[in-house]
mmCIF file of C-alpha atoms in Angstrom:
data_model
loop_
_atom_site.group_PDB
_atom_site.id
_atom_site.type_symbol
_atom_site.label_atom_id
_atom_site.label_comp_id
_atom_site.label_asym_id
_atom_site.label_seq_id
_atom_site.Cartn_x
_atom_site.Cartn_y
_atom_site.Cartn_z
ATOM 1 C CA MET A 20 -10.609 47.299 -19.949
ATOM 2 C CA PRO A 21 -9.022 45.239 -16.863
ATOM 3 C CA ASP A 22 -5.190 44.331 -17.752
ATOM 4 C CA GLY A 23 -5.026 45.657 -20.919
ATOM 5 C CA THR A 24 -7.877 42.781 -22.235
ATOM 6 C CA GLY A 25 -8.747 43.736 -25.515
ATOM 7 C CA ALA A 26 -6.749 46.653 -26.570
ATOM 8 C CA GLU A 27 -5.065 46.631 -29.864
ATOM 9 C CA ILE A 28 -0.864 45.831 -29.206
ATOM 10 C CA GLU A 29 1.638 46.300 -31.548
ATOM 11 C CA VAL A 30 4.780 44.264 -31.459
ATOM 12 C CA SER A 31 8.178 45.324 -32.271
ATOM 13 C CA LEU A 32 11.460 44.062 -32.588
ATOM 14 C CA LEU A 33 14.645 46.309 -32.107
ATOM 15 C CA THR A 34 18.017 46.453 -33.008
ATOM 16 C CA GLY A 35 19.218 46.676 -29.182
ATOM 17 C CA PHE A 36 18.239 48.499 -25.532
ATOM 18 C CA SER A 37 20.121 51.667 -27.010
ATOM 19 C CA ALA A 38 16.769 51.777 -29.320
ATOM 20 C CA VAL A 39 14.527 52.245 -26.567
ATOM 21 C CA ALA A 40 14.078 55.008 -24.206
ATOM 22 C CA PRO A 41 15.435 53.889 -20.301
ATOM 23 C CA GLN A 42 12.468 55.731 -18.721
ATOM 24 C CA ASP A 43 9.995 53.527 -21.447
ATOM 25 C CA TRP A 44 11.820 50.028 -20.826
ATOM 26 C CA ASP A 45 11.941 50.553 -16.939
ATOM 27 C CA SER A 46 7.963 51.315 -16.336
ATOM 28 C CA CYS A 47 8.026 48.146 -17.192
ATOM 29 C CA ALA A 48 10.983 46.544 -16.174
ATOM 30 C CA CYS A 49 10.904 48.063 -12.416
ATOM 31 C CA PRO A 50 7.830 50.228 -12.314
ATOM 32 C CA GLU A 51 8.758 49.992 -8.593
ATOM 33 C CA ALA A 52 11.705 51.286 -8.524
ATOM 34 C CA ALA A 53 9.958 55.037 -8.589
ATOM 35 C CA ALA A 54 9.628 54.221 -4.642
ATOM 36 C CA GLY A 55 12.517 52.770 -3.874
ATOM 37 C CA ARG A 56 14.998 49.288 -5.077
ATOM 38 C CA PRO A 57 14.285 47.596 -8.055
ATOM 39 C CA VAL A 58 12.989 44.032 -7.354
ATOM 40 C CA ASP A 59 15.822 42.505 -10.170
ATOM 41 C CA PRO A 60 18.592 44.628 -11.100
ATOM 42 C CA PHE A 61 19.424 42.385 -14.137
ATOM 43 C CA THR A 62 16.179 43.492 -16.148
ATOM 44 C CA THR A 63 16.676 47.318 -15.594
ATOM 45 C CA HIS A 64 17.684 49.270 -18.684
ATOM 46 C CA ARG A 65 21.177 50.345 -17.038
ATOM 47 C CA PHE A 66 22.294 46.695 -16.720
ATOM 48 C CA LEU A 67 21.341 45.478 -20.473
ATOM 49 C CA LEU A 68 22.662 48.624 -21.834
ATOM 50 C CA ALA A 69 25.879 48.245 -19.882
ATOM 51 C CA LEU A 70 26.265 44.711 -21.796
ATOM 52 C CA GLU A 71 25.586 46.221 -25.139
ATOM 53 C CA ARG A 72 27.665 49.522 -24.320
ATOM 54 C CA SER A 73 30.763 47.324 -23.531
ATOM 55 C CA GLY A 74 30.367 44.813 -26.197
ATOM 56 C CA SER A 75 29.480 42.149 -23.881
ATOM 57 C CA VAL A 76 26.848 41.399 -26.266
ATOM 58 C CA GLY A 77 26.225 41.958 -29.887
ATOM 59 C CA PRO A 78 28.627 41.181 -32.497
ATOM 60 C CA GLY A 79 31.183 38.622 -32.346
ATOM 61 C CA THR A 80 29.549 37.550 -28.818
ATOM 62 C CA GLY A 81 26.570 35.134 -30.162
ATOM 63 C CA TRP A 82 24.123 37.246 -28.187
ATOM 64 C CA ASP A 83 22.622 39.307 -30.719
ATOM 65 C CA PRO A 84 20.279 41.895 -29.087
ATOM 66 C CA ARG A 85 17.024 42.418 -30.435
ATOM 67 C CA PRO A 86 14.332 43.303 -27.328
ATOM 68 C CA LEU A 87 10.910 43.208 -28.006
ATOM 69 C CA VAL A 88 8.926 46.514 -27.231
ATOM 70 C CA ALA A 89 5.009 46.051 -27.124
ATOM 71 C CA ARG A 90 2.757 49.606 -27.466
ATOM 72 C CA ALA A 91 -0.570 50.640 -26.713
ATOM 73 C CA GLU A 92 -3.070 53.348 -26.312
ATOM 74 C CA GLY A 93 0.406 55.463 -27.441
ATOM 75 C CA ARG A 94 2.999 54.403 -24.820
ATOM 76 C CA VAL A 95 5.123 51.132 -24.174
ATOM 77 C CA VAL A 96 3.388 48.602 -22.168
ATOM 78 C CA ALA A 97 5.484 46.023 -22.232
ATOM 79 C CA VAL A 98 9.000 44.817 -23.256
ATOM 80 C CA ALA A 99 11.100 41.319 -23.302
ATOM 81 C CA PRO A 100 15.184 41.084 -23.445
ATOM 82 C CA LEU A 101 14.933 38.988 -26.743
ATOM 83 C CA PHE A 102 18.282 37.514 -28.191
ATOM 84 C CA VAL A 103 19.190 36.328 -31.319
ATOM 85 C CA LYS A 104 21.819 33.250 -30.044
ATOM 86 C CA SER A 105 24.491 31.545 -32.268
ATOM 87 C CA HIS A 106 25.334 29.042 -29.768
ATOM 88 C CA SER A 107 24.262 27.832 -26.196
ATOM 89 C CA GLN A 108 26.626 29.149 -24.046
ATOM 90 C CA GLY A 109 26.122 31.619 -20.891
ATOM 91 C CA GLU A 110 22.506 30.734 -20.484
ATOM 92 C CA TYR A 111 22.890 27.520 -17.793
ATOM 93 C CA ILE A 112 19.281 25.850 -18.445
ATOM 94 C CA PHE A 113 21.268 23.278 -20.766
ATOM 95 C CA ASP A 114 20.259 22.519 -24.325
ATOM 96 C CA HIS A 115 23.553 21.198 -25.892
ATOM 97 C CA GLY A 116 21.455 17.567 -26.236
ATOM 98 C CA TRP A 117 18.564 19.124 -27.993
ATOM 99 C CA ALA A 118 21.008 21.223 -30.261
ATOM 100 C CA ASP A 119 23.173 17.541 -30.633
ATOM 101 C CA ALA A 120 19.247 15.948 -31.279
ATOM 102 C CA LEU A 121 17.936 17.680 -33.614
ATOM 103 C CA GLU A 122 20.853 18.189 -36.043
ATOM 104 C CA ARG A 123 21.766 14.565 -36.047
ATOM 105 C CA ALA A 124 18.372 14.079 -37.266
ATOM 106 C CA GLY A 125 18.838 16.881 -40.179
ATOM 107 C CA GLY A 126 17.614 19.670 -38.500
ATOM 108 C CA ARG A 127 19.257 22.948 -37.681
ATOM 109 C CA TYR A 128 18.912 24.489 -34.601
ATOM 110 C CA TYR A 129 21.008 27.964 -34.828
ATOM 111 C CA PRO A 130 20.327 30.478 -34.558
ATOM 112 C CA LYS A 131 17.430 30.075 -32.120
ATOM 113 C CA LEU A 132 15.947 33.018 -29.691
ATOM 114 C CA GLN A 133 16.191 33.106 -26.388
ATOM 115 C CA ILE A 134 14.525 35.619 -23.705
ATOM 116 C CA ALA A 135 16.827 35.805 -20.796
ATOM 117 C CA VAL A 136 19.376 37.989 -18.875
ATOM 118 C CA PRO A 137 23.009 37.058 -20.642
ATOM 119 C CA PHE A 138 25.152 35.036 -18.145
ATOM 120 C CA THR A 139 23.089 35.416 -15.461
ATOM 121 C CA PRO A 140 21.240 32.657 -13.845
ATOM 122 C CA ALA A 141 18.916 34.167 -11.753
ATOM 123 C CA THR A 142 15.223 34.435 -11.673
ATOM 124 C CA GLY A 143 12.925 37.292 -12.424
ATOM 125 C CA ARG A 144 10.434 38.474 -14.782
ATOM 126 C CA ARG A 145 10.908 37.973 -18.563
ATOM 127 C CA PHE A 146 7.988 39.457 -19.501
ATOM 128 C CA LEU A 147 8.410 42.928 -18.280
ATOM 129 C CA THR A 148 4.671 44.408 -18.139
ATOM 130 C CA ALA A 149 3.577 48.402 -17.441
ATOM 131 C CA PRO A 150 1.024 48.191 -14.098
ATOM 132 C CA GLY A 151 -2.163 46.870 -15.918
ATOM 133 C CA TRP A 152 -1.011 45.638 -18.859
ATOM 134 C CA GLN A 153 0.379 41.859 -17.345
ATOM 135 C CA THR A 154 -1.934 39.600 -18.945
ATOM 136 C CA ALA A 155 -2.517 41.242 -22.587
ATOM 137 C CA GLY A 156 1.192 42.590 -22.260
ATOM 138 C CA ARG A 157 2.742 39.037 -21.880
ATOM 139 C CA ALA A 158 0.725 37.120 -24.488
ATOM 140 C CA ALA A 159 1.556 40.087 -26.797
ATOM 141 C CA LEU A 160 5.441 38.943 -26.235
ATOM 142 C CA VAL A 161 4.733 35.376 -26.340
ATOM 143 C CA GLU A 162 3.047 35.717 -29.547
ATOM 144 C CA GLY A 163 5.523 38.215 -30.972
ATOM 145 C CA ALA A 164 8.260 35.814 -30.323
ATOM 146 C CA VAL A 165 6.491 32.704 -31.749
ATOM 147 C CA GLN A 166 5.829 34.792 -34.326
ATOM 148 C CA VAL A 167 9.293 36.465 -35.165
ATOM 149 C CA ALA A 168 10.504 32.740 -34.980
ATOM 150 C CA ALA A 169 8.277 31.156 -37.146
ATOM 151 C CA GLN A 170 8.419 33.845 -39.899
ATOM 152 C CA ALA A 171 12.639 33.368 -40.085
ATOM 153 C CA ARG A 172 11.957 29.437 -40.140
ATOM 154 C CA LEU A 173 14.004 29.265 -36.334
ATOM 155 C CA SER A 174 14.322 26.204 -34.536
ATOM 156 C CA SER A 175 13.168 27.657 -31.080
ATOM 157 C CA VAL A 176 12.341 29.940 -28.828
ATOM 158 C CA HIS A 177 13.538 30.216 -24.897
ATOM 159 C CA VAL A 178 12.542 31.894 -21.807
ATOM 160 C CA THR A 179 14.850 31.148 -18.978
ATOM 161 C CA PHE A 180 15.012 31.739 -15.080
ATOM 162 C CA CYS A 181 11.566 32.726 -15.368
ATOM 163 C CA THR A 182 9.323 33.364 -12.652
ATOM 164 C CA GLU A 183 6.607 30.294 -11.768
ATOM 165 C CA ALA A 184 3.531 32.578 -12.401
ATOM 166 C CA GLU A 185 5.316 33.773 -15.816
ATOM 167 C CA ALA A 186 5.883 29.831 -16.244
ATOM 168 C CA THR A 187 2.222 28.622 -15.388
ATOM 169 C CA ALA A 188 1.130 31.364 -17.597
ATOM 170 C CA GLY A 189 3.196 29.893 -20.565
ATOM 171 C CA GLU A 190 2.271 27.032 -20.319
ATOM 172 C CA ALA A 191 -1.650 27.481 -20.776
ATOM 173 C CA MET A 192 -0.345 29.519 -23.867
ATOM 174 C CA GLY A 193 1.507 26.195 -25.188
ATOM 175 C CA LEU A 194 4.838 26.770 -24.483
ATOM 176 C CA LEU A 195 6.809 23.629 -23.028
ATOM 177 C CA HIS A 196 7.693 24.354 -18.817
ATOM 178 C CA ARG A 197 10.519 23.330 -17.771
ATOM 179 C CA VAL A 198 11.869 22.756 -14.026
ATOM 180 C CA THR A 199 15.389 22.387 -13.278
ATOM 181 C CA GLN A 200 17.042 23.480 -9.755
ATOM 182 C CA GLN A 201 19.552 25.583 -7.989
ATOM 183 C CA TYR A 202 20.426 26.623 -4.341
ATOM 184 C CA HIS A 203 19.219 29.658 -2.592
ATOM 185 C CA TRP A 204 19.659 30.416 1.530
ATOM 186 C CA GLU A 205 16.695 31.762 2.980
ATOM 187 C CA ASN A 206 16.433 34.112 5.994
ATOM 188 C CA ARG A 207 13.679 32.743 8.734
ATOM 189 C CA GLY A 208 13.866 36.134 10.343
ATOM 190 C CA TYR A 209 17.369 35.788 11.608
ATOM 191 C CA ALA A 210 18.638 38.117 13.849
ATOM 192 C CA ASP A 211 22.328 37.585 13.357
ATOM 193 C CA PHE A 212 24.495 35.203 11.950
ATOM 194 C CA GLY A 213 24.772 33.350 15.251
ATOM 195 C CA ASP A 214 20.982 33.016 14.964
ATOM 196 C CA PHE A 215 20.979 30.995 11.985
ATOM 197 C CA LEU A 216 23.756 28.821 12.540
ATOM 198 C CA ALA A 217 21.626 28.360 16.124
ATOM 199 C CA ALA A 218 18.920 26.836 13.446
ATOM 200 C CA LEU A 219 22.146 23.974 12.233
ATOM 201 C CA SER A 220 22.457 20.819 13.451
ATOM 202 C CA SER A 221 25.188 20.595 15.594
ATOM 203 C CA ARG A 222 27.949 19.136 13.147
ATOM 204 C CA LYS A 223 27.365 22.079 10.578
ATOM 205 C CA ARG A 224 26.989 24.609 12.993
ATOM 206 C CA LYS A 225 31.199 23.396 14.041
ATOM 207 C CA THR A 226 31.877 23.029 10.497
ATOM 208 C CA ILE A 227 30.428 26.431 9.440
ATOM 209 C CA ARG A 228 32.577 28.024 12.464
ATOM 210 C CA LYS A 229 35.632 26.295 11.732
ATOM 211 C CA GLU A 230 35.693 27.633 8.064
ATOM 212 C CA ARG A 231 35.203 30.953 8.770
ATOM 213 C CA GLU A 232 38.021 30.927 11.426
ATOM 214 C CA VAL A 233 39.934 29.296 8.799
ATOM 215 C CA ALA A 234 39.097 31.765 5.798
ATOM 216 C CA GLN A 235 39.835 34.857 8.427
ATOM 217 C CA GLY A 236 42.848 33.309 9.333
ATOM 218 C CA PHE A 237 44.553 33.776 5.914
ATOM 219 C CA GLY A 238 46.747 37.283 7.152
ATOM 220 C CA GLY A 239 44.460 39.865 5.570
ATOM 221 C CA THR A 240 41.127 41.670 5.833
ATOM 222 C CA ILE A 241 37.557 41.057 4.283
ATOM 223 C CA ARG A 242 35.782 44.118 3.304
ATOM 224 C CA ARG A 243 32.055 44.811 1.873
ATOM 225 C CA LEU A 244 32.065 47.523 -0.557
ATOM 226 C CA THR A 245 28.917 49.233 -2.311
ATOM 227 C CA GLY A 246 28.304 52.662 -3.957
ATOM 228 C CA GLY A 247 30.575 54.916 -2.909
ATOM 229 C CA ASP A 248 32.763 52.718 -1.425
ATOM 230 C CA ILE A 249 33.742 51.406 -4.694
ATOM 231 C CA ARG A 250 36.607 52.687 -6.511
ATOM 232 C CA PRO A 251 37.934 52.299 -10.010
ATOM 233 C CA GLU A 252 40.958 50.545 -8.864
ATOM 234 C CA HIS A 253 38.742 47.867 -7.104
ATOM 235 C CA TRP A 254 37.408 46.664 -10.321
ATOM 236 C CA ASP A 255 41.071 46.491 -11.830
ATOM 237 C CA ALA A 256 41.408 43.894 -9.358
ATOM 238 C CA PHE A 257 38.277 42.181 -9.556
ATOM 239 C CA TRP A 258 38.916 41.993 -13.423
ATOM 240 C CA ARG A 259 41.762 39.784 -12.622
ATOM 241 C CA PHE A 260 39.982 37.562 -10.078
ATOM 242 C CA TYR A 261 36.891 37.567 -13.020
ATOM 243 C CA GLN A 262 39.461 36.837 -15.884
ATOM 244 C CA ASP A 263 40.898 33.846 -13.531
ATOM 245 C CA THR A 264 38.127 32.188 -13.027
ATOM 246 C CA GLY A 265 36.321 32.661 -16.882
ATOM 247 C CA SER A 266 39.531 30.864 -18.314
ATOM 248 C CA ARG A 267 39.383 27.921 -16.626
ATOM 249 C CA LYS A 268 35.427 27.819 -16.243
ATOM 250 C CA TRP A 269 34.564 29.132 -19.793
ATOM 251 C CA GLY A 270 37.583 29.005 -21.538
ATOM 252 C CA ARG A 271 37.165 32.411 -21.966
ATOM 253 C CA PRO A 272 35.025 35.236 -19.622
ATOM 254 C CA TYR A 273 32.000 36.494 -20.801
ATOM 255 C CA LEU A 274 31.814 39.930 -19.717
ATOM 256 C CA THR A 275 34.787 42.704 -21.112
ATOM 257 C CA ARG A 276 36.910 44.472 -18.848
ATOM 258 C CA ALA A 277 34.519 47.994 -20.332
ATOM 259 C CA PHE A 278 31.621 46.531 -18.482
ATOM 260 C CA PHE A 279 32.529 46.623 -15.142
ATOM 261 C CA ASP A 280 33.328 50.657 -16.316
ATOM 262 C CA GLU A 281 29.792 50.562 -17.096
ATOM 263 C CA LEU A 282 28.439 48.909 -13.764
ATOM 264 C CA HIS A 283 30.667 51.812 -11.857
ATOM 265 C CA GLU A 284 29.137 54.789 -13.606
ATOM 266 C CA THR A 285 25.534 53.489 -13.550
ATOM 267 C CA MET A 286 25.253 50.726 -10.905
ATOM 268 C CA ARG A 287 27.475 51.141 -7.803
ATOM 269 C CA ASP A 288 24.213 51.402 -5.264
ATOM 270 C CA ASP A 289 23.114 47.836 -6.730
ATOM 271 C CA VAL A 290 26.481 45.806 -6.214
ATOM 272 C CA LEU A 291 27.705 44.671 -3.117
ATOM 273 C CA LEU A 292 31.775 44.146 -3.863
ATOM 274 C CA VAL A 293 33.208 41.687 -0.909
ATOM 275 C CA LEU A 294 37.365 41.642 -1.155
ATOM 276 C CA ALA A 295 40.117 39.853 0.590
ATOM 277 C CA GLU A 296 43.220 42.106 1.026
ATOM 278 C CA ARG A 297 46.521 41.028 2.492
ATOM 279 C CA GLY A 298 49.620 43.229 2.325
ATOM 280 C CA GLY A 299 47.792 46.267 1.229
ATOM 281 C CA ARG A 300 46.372 44.358 -2.109
ATOM 282 C CA PRO A 301 43.169 42.794 -2.815
ATOM 283 C CA VAL A 302 43.967 39.200 -3.524
ATOM 284 C CA ALA A 303 40.625 37.532 -3.725
ATOM 285 C CA GLY A 304 36.897 39.018 -4.315
ATOM 286 C CA ALA A 305 33.080 38.110 -4.977
ATOM 287 C CA LEU A 306 30.899 40.205 -6.743
ATOM 288 C CA ASN A 307 27.108 40.391 -5.347
ATOM 289 C CA MET A 308 24.556 42.009 -6.878
ATOM 290 C CA VAL A 309 21.843 43.790 -4.302
ATOM 291 C CA GLY A 310 17.615 43.508 -5.276
ATOM 292 C CA ARG A 311 14.909 44.548 -3.080
ATOM 293 C CA ASP A 312 14.504 41.430 -1.226
ATOM 294 C CA THR A 313 17.368 39.182 -2.401
ATOM 295 C CA LEU A 314 21.032 39.405 -2.916
ATOM 296 C CA PHE A 315 22.357 37.740 -5.853
ATOM 297 C CA GLY A 316 25.757 35.922 -5.780
ATOM 298 C CA ARG A 317 27.436 36.249 -9.389
ATOM 299 C CA TYR A 318 30.753 36.343 -9.468
ATOM 300 C CA TRP A 319 34.388 35.079 -7.755
ATOM 301 C CA GLY A 320 37.746 34.808 -7.906
ATOM 302 C CA ALA A 321 41.245 34.928 -6.366
ATOM 303 C CA VAL A 322 45.233 35.542 -7.523
ATOM 304 C CA GLU A 323 46.286 33.441 -4.247
ATOM 305 C CA ASP A 324 44.819 29.986 -3.150
ATOM 306 C CA HIS A 325 43.893 30.398 0.672
ATOM 307 C CA PRO A 326 41.494 27.540 2.668
ATOM 308 C CA CYS A 327 37.665 28.548 2.903
ATOM 309 C CA LEU A 328 38.280 32.425 1.358
ATOM 310 C CA HIS A 329 35.840 30.770 -1.185
ATOM 311 C CA PHE A 330 33.353 29.743 0.901
ATOM 312 C CA GLU A 331 33.386 32.986 3.177
ATOM 313 C CA CYS A 332 33.581 35.784 0.376
ATOM 314 C CA CYS A 333 30.477 33.886 -1.578
ATOM 315 C CA TYR A 334 28.579 32.248 0.890
ATOM 316 C CA TYR A 335 28.960 33.476 4.412
ATOM 317 C CA GLN A 336 29.631 37.261 3.588
ATOM 318 C CA ALA A 337 26.555 37.163 1.523
ATOM 319 C CA ILE A 338 24.427 35.675 4.505
ATOM 320 C CA ASP A 339 25.968 38.383 7.154
ATOM 321 C CA PHE A 340 24.849 40.888 4.452
ATOM 322 C CA ALA A 341 21.252 39.708 3.916
ATOM 323 C CA ILE A 342 20.453 39.230 7.749
ATOM 324 C CA GLU A 343 21.853 43.424 8.251
ATOM 325 C CA ARG A 344 19.369 44.056 5.673
ATOM 326 C CA ARG A 345 16.721 42.552 6.456
ATOM 327 C CA MET A 346 16.762 40.909 2.920
ATOM 328 C CA ALA A 347 14.526 37.737 2.452
ATOM 329 C CA ARG A 348 17.575 35.327 0.677
ATOM 330 C CA VAL A 349 20.115 35.000 -1.195
ATOM 331 C CA GLU A 350 20.746 33.437 -4.311
ATOM 332 C CA ALA A 351 23.819 31.727 -5.062
ATOM 333 C CA GLY A 352 23.643 31.181 -9.312
ATOM 334 C CA ALA A 353 24.308 27.860 -10.625
ATOM 335 C CA GLN A 354 25.133 24.627 -9.256
ATOM 336 C CA GLY A 355 27.160 23.707 -6.731
ATOM 337 C CA GLU A 356 26.000 20.706 -4.305
ATOM 338 C CA HIS A 357 28.642 21.986 -1.765
ATOM 339 C CA LYS A 358 26.259 24.922 -1.117
ATOM 340 C CA LEU A 359 23.961 22.801 0.560
ATOM 341 C CA ALA A 360 25.995 21.929 3.477
ATOM 342 C CA ARG A 361 25.989 25.490 3.748
ATOM 343 C CA GLY A 362 22.489 26.992 4.428
ATOM 344 C CA TYR A 363 21.530 26.984 0.724
ATOM 345 C CA LEU A 364 18.640 24.258 -0.005
ATOM 346 C CA PRO A 365 17.259 23.566 -3.304
ATOM 347 C CA SER A 366 15.010 25.640 -5.160
ATOM 348 C CA LYS A 367 13.206 25.156 -8.007
ATOM 349 C CA ILE A 368 14.254 26.780 -11.042
ATOM 350 C CA HIS A 369 11.429 27.519 -14.664
ATOM 351 C CA SER A 370 11.934 27.958 -17.950
ATOM 352 C CA LEU A 371 9.996 27.888 -20.877
ATOM 353 C CA HIS A 372 10.366 26.372 -24.220
ATOM 354 C CA TRP A 373 9.050 26.989 -27.947
ATOM 355 C CA ILE A 374 9.970 24.092 -30.612
ATOM 356 C CA GLY A 375 8.594 24.861 -34.434
ATOM 357 C CA GLU A 376 9.273 21.483 -35.491
ATOM 358 C CA PRO A 377 6.139 19.242 -34.405
ATOM 359 C CA SER A 378 8.308 15.750 -33.774
ATOM 360 C CA PHE A 379 11.055 17.216 -32.124
ATOM 361 C CA ARG A 380 8.846 19.277 -29.901
ATOM 362 C CA ASP A 381 6.549 16.131 -29.016
ATOM 363 C CA ALA A 382 10.553 14.216 -27.942
ATOM 364 C CA VAL A 383 11.577 17.389 -25.830
ATOM 365 C CA ALA A 384 7.889 17.437 -24.262
ATOM 366 C CA ARG A 385 8.541 13.682 -23.243
ATOM 367 C CA TYR A 386 11.447 14.683 -22.056
ATOM 368 C CA LEU A 387 10.904 17.477 -20.067
ATOM 369 C CA ARG A 388 8.070 15.545 -18.368
ATOM 370 C CA ALA A 389 10.820 12.818 -17.302
ATOM 371 C CA GLU A 390 12.946 15.515 -16.612
ATOM 372 C CA GLY A 391 10.344 17.214 -13.891
ATOM 373 C CA ASP A 392 9.804 13.820 -12.159
ATOM 374 C CA ALA A 393 13.407 13.423 -11.318
ATOM 375 C CA VAL A 394 14.507 16.749 -10.661
ATOM 376 C CA GLY A 395 11.715 16.982 -8.062
ATOM 377 C CA GLN A 396 13.092 13.487 -6.430
ATOM 378 C CA GLU A 397 16.584 15.306 -6.471
ATOM 379 C CA ILE A 398 15.251 18.237 -4.856
ATOM 380 C CA ALA A 399 13.193 15.935 -2.036
ATOM 381 C CA ALA A 400 16.281 13.974 -1.268
ATOM 382 C CA LEU A 401 18.758 16.893 -0.832
ATOM 383 C CA ALA A 402 16.487 18.497 1.661
ATOM 384 C CA ASP A 403 16.468 15.411 3.444
ATOM 385 C CA TYR A 404 19.894 16.032 3.641
ATOM 386 C CA GLY A 405 20.184 19.727 4.691
ATOM 387 C CA PRO A 406 22.021 21.303 7.515
ATOM 388 C CA PHE A 407 19.630 22.607 9.771
ATOM 389 C CA ARG A 408 17.991 20.834 12.920
ATOM 390 C CA LYS A 409 15.253 18.097 12.284
ATOM 391 C CA GLU A 410 11.965 18.913 14.312
ATOM 392 C CA SER A 411 11.226 16.060 16.715
#
């Protein structure tokens, strides 16, 4: 019975991440963690439970956690971080236009189902399966999510920031495949930051050196903290930064203050906190999450404005850290063409969608084909404007 094919699998919809044992969830989400760091910190039970315990998801947030759990042969073989959504905030794969179109036509877009990590535009597995259960477990989770949506007469199911392999498999199962893009830095075996700069054009190299010089001259020091070096007072400072950025970008921060306490208690070793300190106090900072071979840039904020400090804390310190740790890439989050000049190149992002109403599904499918062509052309054009030296 290779890959669980032919096994009888039962899929359940739970009431939250606290309803599933951590070892059962992580046996599917990160089995590789038995021999080291998880590939993806965001789908671990401790991260999702931190969102739930802190009130960042749950009642009043529009993110109702209802994880899918598949069991066979007396054990959990597959799980998915499923949420019932009453809006489209905090997703970063934008479908507001779809919602407007359906509701103008007399339909009801919300609530919908979302398989995702809330507030986290980072690629990772969304159909989490135990070793030996990839094909059967993934199929069971897709069928389970679609069945829940159809029975409840919900408009749609969305699987965002999934892997390319999952997108290919999901498309073969009849889901719509969407391609968007964001910016990633790739480690080409650089020995140090200077080695990375040597791969750039002369003009871009000089620009980055100047930006780092300006940033480092802000009148203080920049520190990288992880694990036991992170103390509770550092989260007090970062909360102020996060509130400032969140209030300007989203109207209100998605995460609660309690989330950062949960992060401190259960995930300090998965965190890289970059803090700029001046006059004995933190004035700016960037929060990153550490995967096995990828550094995920997540949040930035500041209570003082200093030229180029954002670039230094968010992008250049992340590159430094990745090179030192021999990590393969840095994902710098959603949007931002300014990242291109700093060595972060456009990369394809994948998502999957099930639409219940046939004519609406056809309209979305046509849109996705046109959008996919445009994204492909944009990525090719942007890559030509990248900062790297052109091969002669």
